[in-house]
Short mmCIF file of C-alpha atoms in Angstrom, two decimals:
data_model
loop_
_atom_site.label_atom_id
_atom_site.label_comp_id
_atom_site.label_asym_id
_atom_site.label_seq_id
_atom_site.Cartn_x
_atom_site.Cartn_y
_atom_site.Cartn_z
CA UNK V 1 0.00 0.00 0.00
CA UNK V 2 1.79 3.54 -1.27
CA UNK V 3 2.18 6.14 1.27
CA UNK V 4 -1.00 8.42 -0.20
CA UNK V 5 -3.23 5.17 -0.02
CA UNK V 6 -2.51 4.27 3.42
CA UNK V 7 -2.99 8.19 4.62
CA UNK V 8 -6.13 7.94 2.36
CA UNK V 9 -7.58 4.94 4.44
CA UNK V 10 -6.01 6.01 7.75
CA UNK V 11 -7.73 9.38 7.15
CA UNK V 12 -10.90 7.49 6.62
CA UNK V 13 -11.18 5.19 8.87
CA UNK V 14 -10.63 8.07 12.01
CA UNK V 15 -13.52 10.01 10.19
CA UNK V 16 -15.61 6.95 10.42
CA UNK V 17 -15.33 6.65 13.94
CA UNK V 18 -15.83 9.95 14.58
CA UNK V 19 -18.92 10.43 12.58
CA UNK V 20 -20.62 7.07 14.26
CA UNK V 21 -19.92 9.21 17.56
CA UNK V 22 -20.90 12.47 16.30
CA UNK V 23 -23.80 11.67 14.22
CA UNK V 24 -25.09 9.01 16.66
CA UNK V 25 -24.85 12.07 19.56
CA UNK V 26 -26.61 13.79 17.26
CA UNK V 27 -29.29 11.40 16.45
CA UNK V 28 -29.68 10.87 19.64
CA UNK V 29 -30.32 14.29 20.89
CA UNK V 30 -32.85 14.60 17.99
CA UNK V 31 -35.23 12.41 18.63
CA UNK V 32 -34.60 13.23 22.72
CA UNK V 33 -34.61 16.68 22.51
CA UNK V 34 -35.76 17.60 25.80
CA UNK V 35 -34.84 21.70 26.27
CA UNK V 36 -32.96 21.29 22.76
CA UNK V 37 -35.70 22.97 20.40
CA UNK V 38 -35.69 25.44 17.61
CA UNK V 39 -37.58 27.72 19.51
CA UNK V 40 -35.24 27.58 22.71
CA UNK V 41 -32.47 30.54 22.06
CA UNK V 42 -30.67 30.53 24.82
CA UNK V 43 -30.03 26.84 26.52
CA UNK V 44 -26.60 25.07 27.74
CA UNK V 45 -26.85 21.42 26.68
CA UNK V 46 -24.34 19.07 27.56
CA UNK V 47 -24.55 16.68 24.94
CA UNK V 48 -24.67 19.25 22.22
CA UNK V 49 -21.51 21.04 24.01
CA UNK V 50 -19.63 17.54 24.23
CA UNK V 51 -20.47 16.70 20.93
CA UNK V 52 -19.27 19.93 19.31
CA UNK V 53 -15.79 19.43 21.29
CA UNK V 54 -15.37 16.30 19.43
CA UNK V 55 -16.29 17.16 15.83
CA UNK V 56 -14.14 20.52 16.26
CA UNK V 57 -11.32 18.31 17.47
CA UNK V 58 -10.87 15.86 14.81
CA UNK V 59 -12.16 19.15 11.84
CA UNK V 60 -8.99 20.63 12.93
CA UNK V 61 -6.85 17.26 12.98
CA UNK V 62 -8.18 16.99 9.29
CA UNK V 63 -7.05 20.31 7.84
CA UNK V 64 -3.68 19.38 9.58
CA UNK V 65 -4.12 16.13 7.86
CA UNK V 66 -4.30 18.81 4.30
CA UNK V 67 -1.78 20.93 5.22
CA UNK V 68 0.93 18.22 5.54
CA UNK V 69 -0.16 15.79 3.23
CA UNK V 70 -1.17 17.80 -0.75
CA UNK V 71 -2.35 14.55 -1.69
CA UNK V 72 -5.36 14.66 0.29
CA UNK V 73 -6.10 18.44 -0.38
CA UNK V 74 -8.90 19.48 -1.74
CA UNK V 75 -10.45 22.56 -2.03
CA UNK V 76 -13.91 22.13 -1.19
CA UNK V 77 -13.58 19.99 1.60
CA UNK V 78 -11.13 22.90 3.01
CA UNK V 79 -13.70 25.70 2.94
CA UNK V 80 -16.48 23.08 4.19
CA UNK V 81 -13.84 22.69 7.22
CA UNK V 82 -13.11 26.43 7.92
CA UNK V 83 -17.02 27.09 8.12
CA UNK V 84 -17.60 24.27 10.36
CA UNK V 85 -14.19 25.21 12.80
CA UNK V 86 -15.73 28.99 12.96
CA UNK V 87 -19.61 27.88 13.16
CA UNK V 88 -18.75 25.42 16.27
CA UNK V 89 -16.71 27.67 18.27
CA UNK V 90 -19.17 30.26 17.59
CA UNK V 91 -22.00 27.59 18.78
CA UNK V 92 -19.65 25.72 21.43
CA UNK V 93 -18.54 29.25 23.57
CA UNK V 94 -21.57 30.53 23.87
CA UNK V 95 -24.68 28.30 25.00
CA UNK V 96 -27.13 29.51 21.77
CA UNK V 97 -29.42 27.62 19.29
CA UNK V 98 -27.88 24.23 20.87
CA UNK V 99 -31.16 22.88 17.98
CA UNK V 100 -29.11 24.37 14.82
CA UNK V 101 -25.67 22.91 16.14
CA UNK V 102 -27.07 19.54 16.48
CA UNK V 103 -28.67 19.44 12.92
CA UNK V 104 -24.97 19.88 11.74
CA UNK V 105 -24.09 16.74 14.05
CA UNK V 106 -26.97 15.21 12.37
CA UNK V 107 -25.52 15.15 9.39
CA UNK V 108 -22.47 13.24 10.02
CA UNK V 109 -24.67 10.33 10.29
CA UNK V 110 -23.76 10.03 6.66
CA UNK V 111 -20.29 10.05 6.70
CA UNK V 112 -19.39 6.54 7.83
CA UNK V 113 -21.11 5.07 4.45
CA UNK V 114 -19.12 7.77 2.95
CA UNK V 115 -15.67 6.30 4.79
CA UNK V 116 -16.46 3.28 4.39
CA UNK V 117 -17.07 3.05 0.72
CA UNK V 118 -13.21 4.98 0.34
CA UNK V 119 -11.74 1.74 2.51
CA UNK V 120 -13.75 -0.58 -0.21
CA UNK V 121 -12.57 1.06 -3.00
CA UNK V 122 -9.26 1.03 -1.74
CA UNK V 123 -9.23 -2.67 -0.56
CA UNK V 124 -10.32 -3.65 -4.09
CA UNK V 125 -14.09 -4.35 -3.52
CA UNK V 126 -15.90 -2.04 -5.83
CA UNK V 127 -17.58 -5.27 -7.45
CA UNK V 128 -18.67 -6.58 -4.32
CA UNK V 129 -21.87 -6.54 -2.79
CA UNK V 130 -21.37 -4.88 0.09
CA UNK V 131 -19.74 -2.14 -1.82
CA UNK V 132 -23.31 -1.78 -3.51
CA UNK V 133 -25.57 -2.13 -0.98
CA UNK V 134 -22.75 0.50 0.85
CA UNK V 135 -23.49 2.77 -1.78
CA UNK V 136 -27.36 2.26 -1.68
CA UNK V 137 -27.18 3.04 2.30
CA UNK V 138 -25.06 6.52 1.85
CA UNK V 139 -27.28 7.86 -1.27
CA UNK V 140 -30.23 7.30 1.33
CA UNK V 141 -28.71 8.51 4.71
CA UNK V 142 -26.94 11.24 2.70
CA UNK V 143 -30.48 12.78 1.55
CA UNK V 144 -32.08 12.05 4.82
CA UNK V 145 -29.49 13.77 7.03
CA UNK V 146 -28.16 16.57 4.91
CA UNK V 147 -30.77 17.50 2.75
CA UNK V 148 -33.98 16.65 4.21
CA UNK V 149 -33.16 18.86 7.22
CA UNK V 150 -32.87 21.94 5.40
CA UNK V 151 -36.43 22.95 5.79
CA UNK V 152 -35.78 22.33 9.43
CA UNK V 153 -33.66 25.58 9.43
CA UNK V 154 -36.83 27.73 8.69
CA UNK V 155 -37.95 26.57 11.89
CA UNK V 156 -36.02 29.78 13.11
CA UNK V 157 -38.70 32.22 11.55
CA UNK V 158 -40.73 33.05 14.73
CA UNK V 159 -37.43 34.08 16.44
CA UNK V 160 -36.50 36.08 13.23
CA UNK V 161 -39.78 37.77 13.23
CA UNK V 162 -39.35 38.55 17.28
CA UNK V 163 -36.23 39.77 16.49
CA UNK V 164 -34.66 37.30 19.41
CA UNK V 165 -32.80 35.74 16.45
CA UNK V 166 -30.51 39.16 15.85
CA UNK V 167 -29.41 39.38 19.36
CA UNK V 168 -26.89 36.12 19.12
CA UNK V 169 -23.66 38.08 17.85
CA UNK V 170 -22.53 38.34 15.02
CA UNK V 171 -20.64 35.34 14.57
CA UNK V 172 -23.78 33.39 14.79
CA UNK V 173 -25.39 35.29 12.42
CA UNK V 174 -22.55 34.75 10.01
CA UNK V 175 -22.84 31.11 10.51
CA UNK V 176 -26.62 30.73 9.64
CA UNK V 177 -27.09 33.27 7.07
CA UNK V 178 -23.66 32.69 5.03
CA UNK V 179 -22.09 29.50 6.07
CA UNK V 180 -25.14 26.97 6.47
CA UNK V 181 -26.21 28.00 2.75
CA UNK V 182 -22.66 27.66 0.97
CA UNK V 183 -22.38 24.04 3.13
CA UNK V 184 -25.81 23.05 1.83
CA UNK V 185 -24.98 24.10 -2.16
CA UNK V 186 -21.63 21.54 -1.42
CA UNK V 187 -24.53 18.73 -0.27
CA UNK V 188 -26.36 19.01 -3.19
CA UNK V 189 -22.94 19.33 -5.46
CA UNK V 190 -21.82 16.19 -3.42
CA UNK V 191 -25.36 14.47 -3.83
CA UNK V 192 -25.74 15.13 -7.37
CA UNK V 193 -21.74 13.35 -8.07
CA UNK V 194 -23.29 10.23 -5.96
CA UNK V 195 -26.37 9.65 -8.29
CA UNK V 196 -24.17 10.07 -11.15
CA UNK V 197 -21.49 7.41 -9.64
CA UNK V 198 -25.21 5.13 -8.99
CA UNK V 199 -25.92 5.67 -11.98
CA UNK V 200 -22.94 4.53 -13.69
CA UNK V 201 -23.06 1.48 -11.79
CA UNK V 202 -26.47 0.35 -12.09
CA UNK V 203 -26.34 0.99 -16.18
CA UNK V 204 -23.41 -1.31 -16.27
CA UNK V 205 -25.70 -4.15 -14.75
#
């Protein structure tokens, strides 16, 4: 295995375990809300504080991971990490819209069909079945987790029209009006690439 191959998989395989941890936190959380609601501005919630320790831990061990190794640069995953590094610390410092920082945790729930489908590839296995059925799994999770909860955001509306929503800082702000848009055209650029790849596939019989 060449030196950019095993980084590749080694890379992969630590983003796997964080996203099962991560996304499972945040699954978790979402369907045991308790306090944790769209309406709630100001709450401190454990879980959703934890959990946004871990993903901004290993988010900044991955853009060391780009910065020493060019092979695994890319350019799009970069700006998807420096929007999720300043979004978390602006959500993890202050105790505000804990509901918005877990629907980003949410959708990590996709990523381990995502890793896992790199270590296939890698290992040889894009004929096998499990690479399909793999492949099946992340077009569904992917759409479920990252673009089904879009509408979710416009669950903010009554605090926009109370004008609560304006009084988080502007960091916040920054991170739902100009981040959280730009991350969710990359979903649908990243979605769109795995129908084609499907696609491809299931033509070929």
């Amino acid at each position: 295995m060449s030196g950019n191959v095993a980084t590749a998989s080694s890379v992969s395989v630590m983003s796997l375990v964080h996203s099962v941890v991560v996304g499972g936190m945040g699954a978790y959380v979402f369907m045991y809300p308790g306090e944790v609601l769209p309406t709630k501005l100001w709450y401190d919630s454990p879980a959703v504080r934890y959990t946004g320790c871990i993903f901004l831990g290993y988010t900044v061990a991955d853009l060391l991971v780009m910065a020493t190794h060019p092979a695994q640069y890319d350019f799009m995953m970069l700006v998807h990490h420096l929007m999720s590094v300043f979004g978390i610390v602006a959500g993890t410092v202050v105790p505000v819209l804990p509901y918005c920082s877990n629907l980003v945790f949410l959708q990590e729930l996709s990523t381990p069909f995502v890793n896992l489908r790199i270590i296939l590839y890698e290992l040889g296995q894009k004929t096998s079945l499990l690479y399909k059925l793999n492949g099946v799994l992340m077009l569904v999770v992917f759409f479920s987790c990252r673009l089904a909860t879009i509408p979710l955001w416009f669950q903010l509306s009554p605090l926009m029209e109370t004008g609560e929503l304006y009084t988080v800082g502007t960091a916040l702000l920054i991170t739902i009006f100009g981040c959280m848009p730009v991350v969710s055209v990359f979903n649908l650029y990243w979605f769109s690439k795995m129908c084609k790849g499907a696609y491809r596939i299931l033509s070929r019989g």
